Backbone as numpy.savetxt, mean C-alpha at the origin, in Angstrom:
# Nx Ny Nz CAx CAy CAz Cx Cy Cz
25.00 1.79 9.56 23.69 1.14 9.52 23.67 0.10 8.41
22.81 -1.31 8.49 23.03 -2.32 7.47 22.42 -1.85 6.60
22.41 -2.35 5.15 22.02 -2.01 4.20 20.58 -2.64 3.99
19.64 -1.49 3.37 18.31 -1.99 3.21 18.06 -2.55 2.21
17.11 -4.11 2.02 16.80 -4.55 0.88 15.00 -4.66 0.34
15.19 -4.08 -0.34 13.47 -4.26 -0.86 13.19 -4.99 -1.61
12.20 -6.04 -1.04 11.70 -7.17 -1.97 10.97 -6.68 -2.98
11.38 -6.42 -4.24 10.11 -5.92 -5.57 9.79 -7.43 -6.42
8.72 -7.45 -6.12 7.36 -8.55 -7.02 6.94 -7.81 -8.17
7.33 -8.35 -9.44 6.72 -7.50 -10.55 6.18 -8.22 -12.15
6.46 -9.50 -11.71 6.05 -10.35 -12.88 4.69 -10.71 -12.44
3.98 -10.40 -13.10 2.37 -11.29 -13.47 1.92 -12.39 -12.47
2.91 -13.33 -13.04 1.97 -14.56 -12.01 2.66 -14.69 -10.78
4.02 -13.88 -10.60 4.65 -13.96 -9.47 3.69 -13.03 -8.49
2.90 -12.03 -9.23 2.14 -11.07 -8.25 0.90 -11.60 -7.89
0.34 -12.56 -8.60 -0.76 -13.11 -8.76 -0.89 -14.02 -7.23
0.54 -14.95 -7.03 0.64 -15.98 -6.01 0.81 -15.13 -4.75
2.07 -13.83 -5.22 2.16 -13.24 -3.64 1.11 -12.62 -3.02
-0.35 -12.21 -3.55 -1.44 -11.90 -3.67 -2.28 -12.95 -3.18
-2.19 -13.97 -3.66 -2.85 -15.01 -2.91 -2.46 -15.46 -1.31
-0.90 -15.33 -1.41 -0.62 -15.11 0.17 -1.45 -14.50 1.21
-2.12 -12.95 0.63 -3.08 -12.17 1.54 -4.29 -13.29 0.80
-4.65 -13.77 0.13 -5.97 -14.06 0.35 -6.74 -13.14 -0.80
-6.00 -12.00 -1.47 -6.19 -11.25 -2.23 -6.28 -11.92 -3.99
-6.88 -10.98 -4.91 -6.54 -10.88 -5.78 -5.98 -9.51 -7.11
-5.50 -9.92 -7.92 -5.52 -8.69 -9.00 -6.46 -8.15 -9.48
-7.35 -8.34 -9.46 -8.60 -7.64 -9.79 -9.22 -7.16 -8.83
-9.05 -7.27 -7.30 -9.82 -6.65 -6.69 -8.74 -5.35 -6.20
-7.62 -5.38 -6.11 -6.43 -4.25 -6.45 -7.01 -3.40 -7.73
-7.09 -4.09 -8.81 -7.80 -2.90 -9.74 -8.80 -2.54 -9.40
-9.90 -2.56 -8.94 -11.16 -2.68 -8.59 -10.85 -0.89 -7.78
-9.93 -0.94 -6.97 -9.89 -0.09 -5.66 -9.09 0.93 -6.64
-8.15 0.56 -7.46 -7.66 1.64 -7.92 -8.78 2.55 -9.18
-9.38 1.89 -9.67 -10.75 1.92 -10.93 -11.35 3.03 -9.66
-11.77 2.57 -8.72 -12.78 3.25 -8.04 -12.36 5.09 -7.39
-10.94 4.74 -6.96 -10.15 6.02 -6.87 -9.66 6.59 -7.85
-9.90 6.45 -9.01 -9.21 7.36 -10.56 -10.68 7.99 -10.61
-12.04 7.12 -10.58 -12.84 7.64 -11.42 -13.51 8.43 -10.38
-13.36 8.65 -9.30 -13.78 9.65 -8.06 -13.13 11.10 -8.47
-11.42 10.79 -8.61 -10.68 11.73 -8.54 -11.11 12.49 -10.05
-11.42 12.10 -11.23 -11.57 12.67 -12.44 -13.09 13.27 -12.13
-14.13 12.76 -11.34 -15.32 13.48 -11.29 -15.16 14.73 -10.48
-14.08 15.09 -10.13 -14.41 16.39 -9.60 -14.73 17.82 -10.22
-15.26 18.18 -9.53 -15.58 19.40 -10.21 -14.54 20.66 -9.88
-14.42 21.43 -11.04 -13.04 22.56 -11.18 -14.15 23.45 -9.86
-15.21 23.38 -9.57 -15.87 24.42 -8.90 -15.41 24.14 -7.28
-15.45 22.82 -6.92 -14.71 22.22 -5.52 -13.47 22.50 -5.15
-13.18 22.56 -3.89 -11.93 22.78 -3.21 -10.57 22.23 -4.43
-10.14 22.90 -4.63 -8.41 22.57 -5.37 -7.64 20.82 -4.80
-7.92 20.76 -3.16 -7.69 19.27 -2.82 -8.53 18.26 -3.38
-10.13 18.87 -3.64 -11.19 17.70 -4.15 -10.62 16.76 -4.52
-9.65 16.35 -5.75 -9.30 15.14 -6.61 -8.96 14.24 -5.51
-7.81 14.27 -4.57 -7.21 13.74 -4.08 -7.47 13.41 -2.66
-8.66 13.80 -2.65 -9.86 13.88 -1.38 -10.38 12.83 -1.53
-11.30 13.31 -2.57 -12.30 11.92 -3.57 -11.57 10.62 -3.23
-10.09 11.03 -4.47 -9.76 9.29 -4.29 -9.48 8.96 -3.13
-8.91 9.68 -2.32 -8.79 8.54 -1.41 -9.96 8.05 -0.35
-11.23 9.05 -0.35 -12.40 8.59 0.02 -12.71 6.96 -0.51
-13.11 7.16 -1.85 -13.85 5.94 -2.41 -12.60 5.03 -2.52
-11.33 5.16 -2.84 -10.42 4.09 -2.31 -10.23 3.50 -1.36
-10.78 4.01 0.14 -11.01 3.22 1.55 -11.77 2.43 1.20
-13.09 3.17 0.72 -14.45 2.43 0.44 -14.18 1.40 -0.67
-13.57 1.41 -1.75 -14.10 0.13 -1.88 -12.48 -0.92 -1.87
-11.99 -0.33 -1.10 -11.15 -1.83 -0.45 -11.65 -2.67 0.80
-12.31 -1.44 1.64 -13.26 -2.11 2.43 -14.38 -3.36 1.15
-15.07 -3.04 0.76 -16.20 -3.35 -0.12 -15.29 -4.48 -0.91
-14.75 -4.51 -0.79 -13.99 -5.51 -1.89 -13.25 -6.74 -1.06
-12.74 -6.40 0.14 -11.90 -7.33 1.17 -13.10 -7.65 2.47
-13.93 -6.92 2.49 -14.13 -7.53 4.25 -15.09 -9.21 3.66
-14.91 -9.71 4.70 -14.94 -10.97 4.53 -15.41 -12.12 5.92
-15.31 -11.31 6.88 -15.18 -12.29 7.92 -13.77 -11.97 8.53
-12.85 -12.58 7.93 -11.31 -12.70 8.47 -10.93 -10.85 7.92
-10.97 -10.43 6.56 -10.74 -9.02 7.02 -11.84 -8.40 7.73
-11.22 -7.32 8.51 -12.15 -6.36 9.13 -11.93 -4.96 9.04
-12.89 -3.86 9.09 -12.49 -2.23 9.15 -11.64 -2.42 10.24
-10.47 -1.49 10.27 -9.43 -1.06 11.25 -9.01 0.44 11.56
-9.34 1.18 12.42 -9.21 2.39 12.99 -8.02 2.90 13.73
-7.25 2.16 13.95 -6.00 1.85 14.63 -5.19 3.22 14.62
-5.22 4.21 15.66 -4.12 5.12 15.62 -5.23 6.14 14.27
-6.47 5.78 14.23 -7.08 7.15 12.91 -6.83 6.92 11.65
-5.73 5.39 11.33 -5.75 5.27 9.83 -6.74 4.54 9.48
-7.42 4.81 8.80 -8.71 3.83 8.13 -8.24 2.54 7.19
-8.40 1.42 7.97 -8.02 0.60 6.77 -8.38 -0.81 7.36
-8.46 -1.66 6.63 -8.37 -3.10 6.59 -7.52 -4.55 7.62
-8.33 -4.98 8.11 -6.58 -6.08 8.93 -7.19 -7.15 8.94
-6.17 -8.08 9.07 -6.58 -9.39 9.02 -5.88 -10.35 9.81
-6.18 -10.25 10.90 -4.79 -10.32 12.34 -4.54 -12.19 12.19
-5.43 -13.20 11.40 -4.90 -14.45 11.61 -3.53 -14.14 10.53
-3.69 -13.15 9.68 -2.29 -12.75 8.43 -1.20 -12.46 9.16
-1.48 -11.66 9.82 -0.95 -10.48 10.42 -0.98 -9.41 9.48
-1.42 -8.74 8.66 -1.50 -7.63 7.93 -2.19 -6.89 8.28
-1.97 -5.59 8.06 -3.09 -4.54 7.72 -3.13 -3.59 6.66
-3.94 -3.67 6.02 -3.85 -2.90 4.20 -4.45 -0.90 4.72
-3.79 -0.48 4.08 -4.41 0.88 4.10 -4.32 1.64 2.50
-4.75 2.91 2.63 -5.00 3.48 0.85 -4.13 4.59 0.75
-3.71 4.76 -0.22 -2.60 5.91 -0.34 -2.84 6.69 -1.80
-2.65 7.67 -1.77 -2.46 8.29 -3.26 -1.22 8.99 -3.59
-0.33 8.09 -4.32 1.13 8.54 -4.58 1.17 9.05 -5.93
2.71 10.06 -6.09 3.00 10.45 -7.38 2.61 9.29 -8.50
3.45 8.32 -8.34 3.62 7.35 -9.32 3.86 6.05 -8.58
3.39 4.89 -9.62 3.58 3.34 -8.60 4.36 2.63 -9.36
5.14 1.27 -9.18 5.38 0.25 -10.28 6.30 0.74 -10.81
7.28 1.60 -10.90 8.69 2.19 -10.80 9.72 1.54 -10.31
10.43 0.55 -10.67 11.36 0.26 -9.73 12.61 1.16 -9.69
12.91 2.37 -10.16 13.83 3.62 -10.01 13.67 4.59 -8.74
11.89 4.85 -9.33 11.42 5.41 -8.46 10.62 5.08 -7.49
10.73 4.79 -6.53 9.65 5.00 -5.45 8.60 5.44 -4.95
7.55 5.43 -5.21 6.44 6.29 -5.07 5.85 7.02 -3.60
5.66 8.24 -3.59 5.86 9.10 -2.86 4.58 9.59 -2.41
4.07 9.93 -1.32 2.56 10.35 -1.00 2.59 11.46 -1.78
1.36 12.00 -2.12 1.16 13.11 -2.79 0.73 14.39 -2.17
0.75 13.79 -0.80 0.81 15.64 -0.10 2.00 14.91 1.61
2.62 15.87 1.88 3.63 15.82 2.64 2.97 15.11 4.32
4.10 13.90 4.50 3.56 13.35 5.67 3.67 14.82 6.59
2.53 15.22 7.92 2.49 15.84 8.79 4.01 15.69 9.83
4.28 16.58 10.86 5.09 16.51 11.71 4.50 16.10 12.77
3.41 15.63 13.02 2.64 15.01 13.60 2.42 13.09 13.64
3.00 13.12 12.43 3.38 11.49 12.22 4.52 10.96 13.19
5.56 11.84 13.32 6.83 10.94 14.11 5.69 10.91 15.72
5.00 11.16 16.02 4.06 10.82 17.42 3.15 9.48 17.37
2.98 9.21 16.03 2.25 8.04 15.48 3.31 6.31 15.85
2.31 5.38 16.18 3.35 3.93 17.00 4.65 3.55 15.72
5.19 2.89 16.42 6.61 2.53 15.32 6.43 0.84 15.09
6.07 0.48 13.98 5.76 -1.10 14.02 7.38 -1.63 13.85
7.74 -2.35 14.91 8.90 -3.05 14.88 9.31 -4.09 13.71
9.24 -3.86 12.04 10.14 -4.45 10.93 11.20 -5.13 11.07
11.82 -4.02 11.47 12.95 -4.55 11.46 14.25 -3.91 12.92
14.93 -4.38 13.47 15.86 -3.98 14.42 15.91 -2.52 14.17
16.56 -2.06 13.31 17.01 -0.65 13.42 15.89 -0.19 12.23
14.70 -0.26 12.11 13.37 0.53 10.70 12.24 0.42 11.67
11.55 1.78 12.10 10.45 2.05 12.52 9.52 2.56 11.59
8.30 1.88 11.88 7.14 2.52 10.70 6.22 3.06 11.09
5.84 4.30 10.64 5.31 5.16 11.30 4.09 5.79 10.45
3.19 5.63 11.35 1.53 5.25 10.39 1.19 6.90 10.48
0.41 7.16 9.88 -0.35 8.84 9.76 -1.99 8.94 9.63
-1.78 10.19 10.55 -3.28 10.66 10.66 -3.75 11.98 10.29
-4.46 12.34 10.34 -4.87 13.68 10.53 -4.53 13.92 12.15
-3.63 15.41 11.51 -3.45 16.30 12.85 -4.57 16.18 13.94
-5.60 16.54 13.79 -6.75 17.13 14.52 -6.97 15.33 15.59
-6.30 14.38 15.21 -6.99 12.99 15.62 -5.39 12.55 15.89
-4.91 13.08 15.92 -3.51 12.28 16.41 -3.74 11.82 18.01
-2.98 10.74 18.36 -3.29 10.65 19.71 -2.20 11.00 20.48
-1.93 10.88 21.51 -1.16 11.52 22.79 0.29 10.92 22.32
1.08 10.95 22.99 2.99 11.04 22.45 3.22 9.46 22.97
2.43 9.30 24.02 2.74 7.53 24.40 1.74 6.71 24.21
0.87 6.98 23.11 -0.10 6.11 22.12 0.92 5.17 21.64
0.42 3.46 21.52 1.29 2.92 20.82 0.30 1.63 19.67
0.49 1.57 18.91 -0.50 0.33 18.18 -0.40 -1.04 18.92
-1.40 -1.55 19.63 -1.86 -2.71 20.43 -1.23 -3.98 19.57
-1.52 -3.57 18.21 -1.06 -4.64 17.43 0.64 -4.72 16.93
1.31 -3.88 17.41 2.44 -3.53 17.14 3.25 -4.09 16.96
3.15 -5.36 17.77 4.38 -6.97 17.23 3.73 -7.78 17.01
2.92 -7.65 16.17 1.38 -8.85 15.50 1.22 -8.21 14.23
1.35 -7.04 13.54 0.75 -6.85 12.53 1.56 -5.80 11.58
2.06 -6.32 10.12 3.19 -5.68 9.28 1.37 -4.82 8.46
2.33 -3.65 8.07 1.36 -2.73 7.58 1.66 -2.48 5.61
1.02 -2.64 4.76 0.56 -2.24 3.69 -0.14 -1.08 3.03
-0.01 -0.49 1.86 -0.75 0.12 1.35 -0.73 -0.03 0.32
-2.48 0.14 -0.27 -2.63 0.13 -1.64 -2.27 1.22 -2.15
-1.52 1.85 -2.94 -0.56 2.93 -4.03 -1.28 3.07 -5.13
-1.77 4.64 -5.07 -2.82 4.36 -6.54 -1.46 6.02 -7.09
-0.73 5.73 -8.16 -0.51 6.86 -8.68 -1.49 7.26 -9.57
-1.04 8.65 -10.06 -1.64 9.90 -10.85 -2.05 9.72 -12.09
-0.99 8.15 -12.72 -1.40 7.86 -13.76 -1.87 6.62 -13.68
-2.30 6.17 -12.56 -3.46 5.10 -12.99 -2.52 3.57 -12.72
-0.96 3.99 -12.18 -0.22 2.97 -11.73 -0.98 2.40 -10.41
-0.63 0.93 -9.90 -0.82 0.65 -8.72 -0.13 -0.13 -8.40
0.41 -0.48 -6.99 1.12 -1.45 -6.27 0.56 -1.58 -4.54
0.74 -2.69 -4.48 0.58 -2.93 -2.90 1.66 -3.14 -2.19
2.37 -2.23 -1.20 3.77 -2.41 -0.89 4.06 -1.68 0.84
4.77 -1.82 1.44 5.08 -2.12 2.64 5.80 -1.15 2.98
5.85 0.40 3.16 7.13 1.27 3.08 7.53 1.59 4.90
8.28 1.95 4.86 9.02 2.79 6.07 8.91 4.29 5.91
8.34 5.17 6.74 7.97 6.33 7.15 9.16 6.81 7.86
9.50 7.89 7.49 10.46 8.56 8.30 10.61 9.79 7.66
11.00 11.22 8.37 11.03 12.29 7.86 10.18 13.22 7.02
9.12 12.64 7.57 7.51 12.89 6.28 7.46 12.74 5.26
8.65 11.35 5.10 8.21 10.69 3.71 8.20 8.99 3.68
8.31 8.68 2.54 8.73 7.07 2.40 10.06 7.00 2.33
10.79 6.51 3.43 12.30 6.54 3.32 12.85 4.94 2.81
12.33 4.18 3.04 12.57 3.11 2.63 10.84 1.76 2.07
11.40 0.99 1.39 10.10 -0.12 1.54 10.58 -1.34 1.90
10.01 -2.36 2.58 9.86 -3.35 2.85 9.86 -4.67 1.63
8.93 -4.25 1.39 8.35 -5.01 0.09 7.27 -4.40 -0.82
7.48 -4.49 -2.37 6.87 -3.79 -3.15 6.01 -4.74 -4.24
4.76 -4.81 -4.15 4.18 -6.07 -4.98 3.68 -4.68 -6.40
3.62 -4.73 -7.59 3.47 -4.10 -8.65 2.65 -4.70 -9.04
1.46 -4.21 -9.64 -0.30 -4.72 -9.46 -0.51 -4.40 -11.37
-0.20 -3.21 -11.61 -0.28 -2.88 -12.55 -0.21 -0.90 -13.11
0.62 -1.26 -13.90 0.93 0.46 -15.02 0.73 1.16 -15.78
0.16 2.10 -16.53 0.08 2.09 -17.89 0.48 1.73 -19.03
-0.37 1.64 -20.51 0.04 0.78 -21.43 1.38 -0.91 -21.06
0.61 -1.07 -19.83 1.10 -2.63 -19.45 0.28 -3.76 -19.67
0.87 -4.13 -20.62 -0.50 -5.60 -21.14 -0.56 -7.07 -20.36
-0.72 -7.11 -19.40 -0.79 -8.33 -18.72 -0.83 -9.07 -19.51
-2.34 -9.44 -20.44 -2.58 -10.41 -20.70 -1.10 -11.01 -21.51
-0.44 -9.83 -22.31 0.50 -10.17 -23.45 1.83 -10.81 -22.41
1.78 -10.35 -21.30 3.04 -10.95 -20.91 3.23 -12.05 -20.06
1.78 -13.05 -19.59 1.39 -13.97 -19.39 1.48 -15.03 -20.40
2.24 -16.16 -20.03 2.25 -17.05 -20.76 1.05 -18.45 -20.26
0.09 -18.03 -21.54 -0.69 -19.25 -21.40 -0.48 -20.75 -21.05
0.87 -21.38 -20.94 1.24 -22.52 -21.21 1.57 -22.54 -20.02
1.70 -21.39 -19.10 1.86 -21.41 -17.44 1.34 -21.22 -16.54
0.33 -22.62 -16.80 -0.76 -22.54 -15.58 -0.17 -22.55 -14.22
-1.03 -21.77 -12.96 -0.48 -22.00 -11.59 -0.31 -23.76 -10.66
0.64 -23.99 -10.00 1.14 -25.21 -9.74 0.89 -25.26 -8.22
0.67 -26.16 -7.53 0.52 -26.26 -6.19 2.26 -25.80 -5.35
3.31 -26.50 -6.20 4.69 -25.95 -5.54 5.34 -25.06 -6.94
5.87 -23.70 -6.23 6.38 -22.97 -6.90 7.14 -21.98 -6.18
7.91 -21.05 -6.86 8.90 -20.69 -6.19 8.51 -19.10 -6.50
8.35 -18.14 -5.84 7.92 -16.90 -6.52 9.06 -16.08 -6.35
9.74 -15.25 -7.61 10.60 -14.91 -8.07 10.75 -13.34 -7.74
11.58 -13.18 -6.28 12.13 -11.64 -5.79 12.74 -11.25 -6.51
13.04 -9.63 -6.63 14.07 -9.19 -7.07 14.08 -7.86 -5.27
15.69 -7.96 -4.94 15.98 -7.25 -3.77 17.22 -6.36 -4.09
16.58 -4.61 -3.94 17.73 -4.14 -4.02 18.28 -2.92 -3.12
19.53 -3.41 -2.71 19.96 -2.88 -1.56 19.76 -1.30 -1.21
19.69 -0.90 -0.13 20.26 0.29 -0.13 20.34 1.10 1.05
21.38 2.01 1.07 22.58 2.08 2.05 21.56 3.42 3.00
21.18 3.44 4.23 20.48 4.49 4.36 21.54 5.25 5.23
């Protein structure tokens, strides 16, 4: 099998432009992750043991919805995942709550185990030999020859809020009830990471510019 390469975006203003690509910004990425930390910390020890991770990812739909719809984005139900699309992009953004984000060692990992119910979920055609495989709740899965309408029109995203308050917006491959591979990994922001300090004032944004990948292979 060829070797997989993942585009990781992780400098400041390089994330800033590939962000503007969606139409997006860095602050409204924090915005969604702000809104899913401070859900997940209001829980109460008296609520279900899942509460935290309930919460966030409740008010993390909500306010990426609240933060993106626009006209051109819209709510998307597609296959039971709740999330965002923007079909003149071709994208569709969805919410995730992973171990950790903004790792380029590690990979960040959902925080409760994809279902066996996911390999029944459509396979968005990426790449020749990488199927991506979206998740639902069991109880809403649809039939075995359900397929996403949008399936060769629309590459899929998620916003990545880790445990500690990391975030990234990044593109993974599903397989085996996990993230087996990513696509592309945009790094939003980490702990004790000082944007402002690692922004250079003297580098304002330019109409032509070149935004700076880093791709690293790997052998699946």
């Amino acid at each position: 099998m060829p070797p997989f390469r993942t585009a990781v975006i992780d400098k400041p203003m390089d994330v800033s432009r590939r962000l503007a690509d969606f139409g997006l910004t860095i602050d409204q990425m924090l915005a969604v992750r702000d809104s899913a930390r401070a859900a997940s910390d209001d829980a109460s020890p008296l609520m279900p043991q899942n509460a935290p991770g309930t919460l966030a990812y409740i008010h993390g739909v909500g306010a990426l919805r609240s933060k993106l719809l626009d006209g051109e984005w819209v709510i998307d139900r597609t296959l039971g995942v709740e999330a965002v699309i923007n079909h003149r992009l071709g994208i569709r953004i969805g919410y995730q709550n992973v171990d950790r984000s903004c790792d380029p060692h590690f990979p960040p990992m959902p925080r409760s185990e994809k279902g066996s119910g996911s390999a029944r979920l459509c396979r968005l055609p990426l790449f020749d030999f990488y199927g991506f495989v979206l998740e639902t709740d069991v109880d809403r899965l649809p039939s075995d020859d359900t397929q996403d309408p949008h399936s060769d029109q629309i590459i899929t995203y998620f916003v990545m809020v880790g445990e500690d308050g990391s975030v990234e917006l990044s593109c993974p491959v599903i397989a085996n009830k996990r993230y087996s591979d990513f696509v592309e990994r945009i790094f939003i922001d980490q702990p004790n990471d000082d944007w402002s300090a690692r922004l250079d004032p003297e580098n304002d944004p330019v109409e032509d510019f070149d935004v700076s990948v880093t791709f690293k292979d790997r052998t699946a």
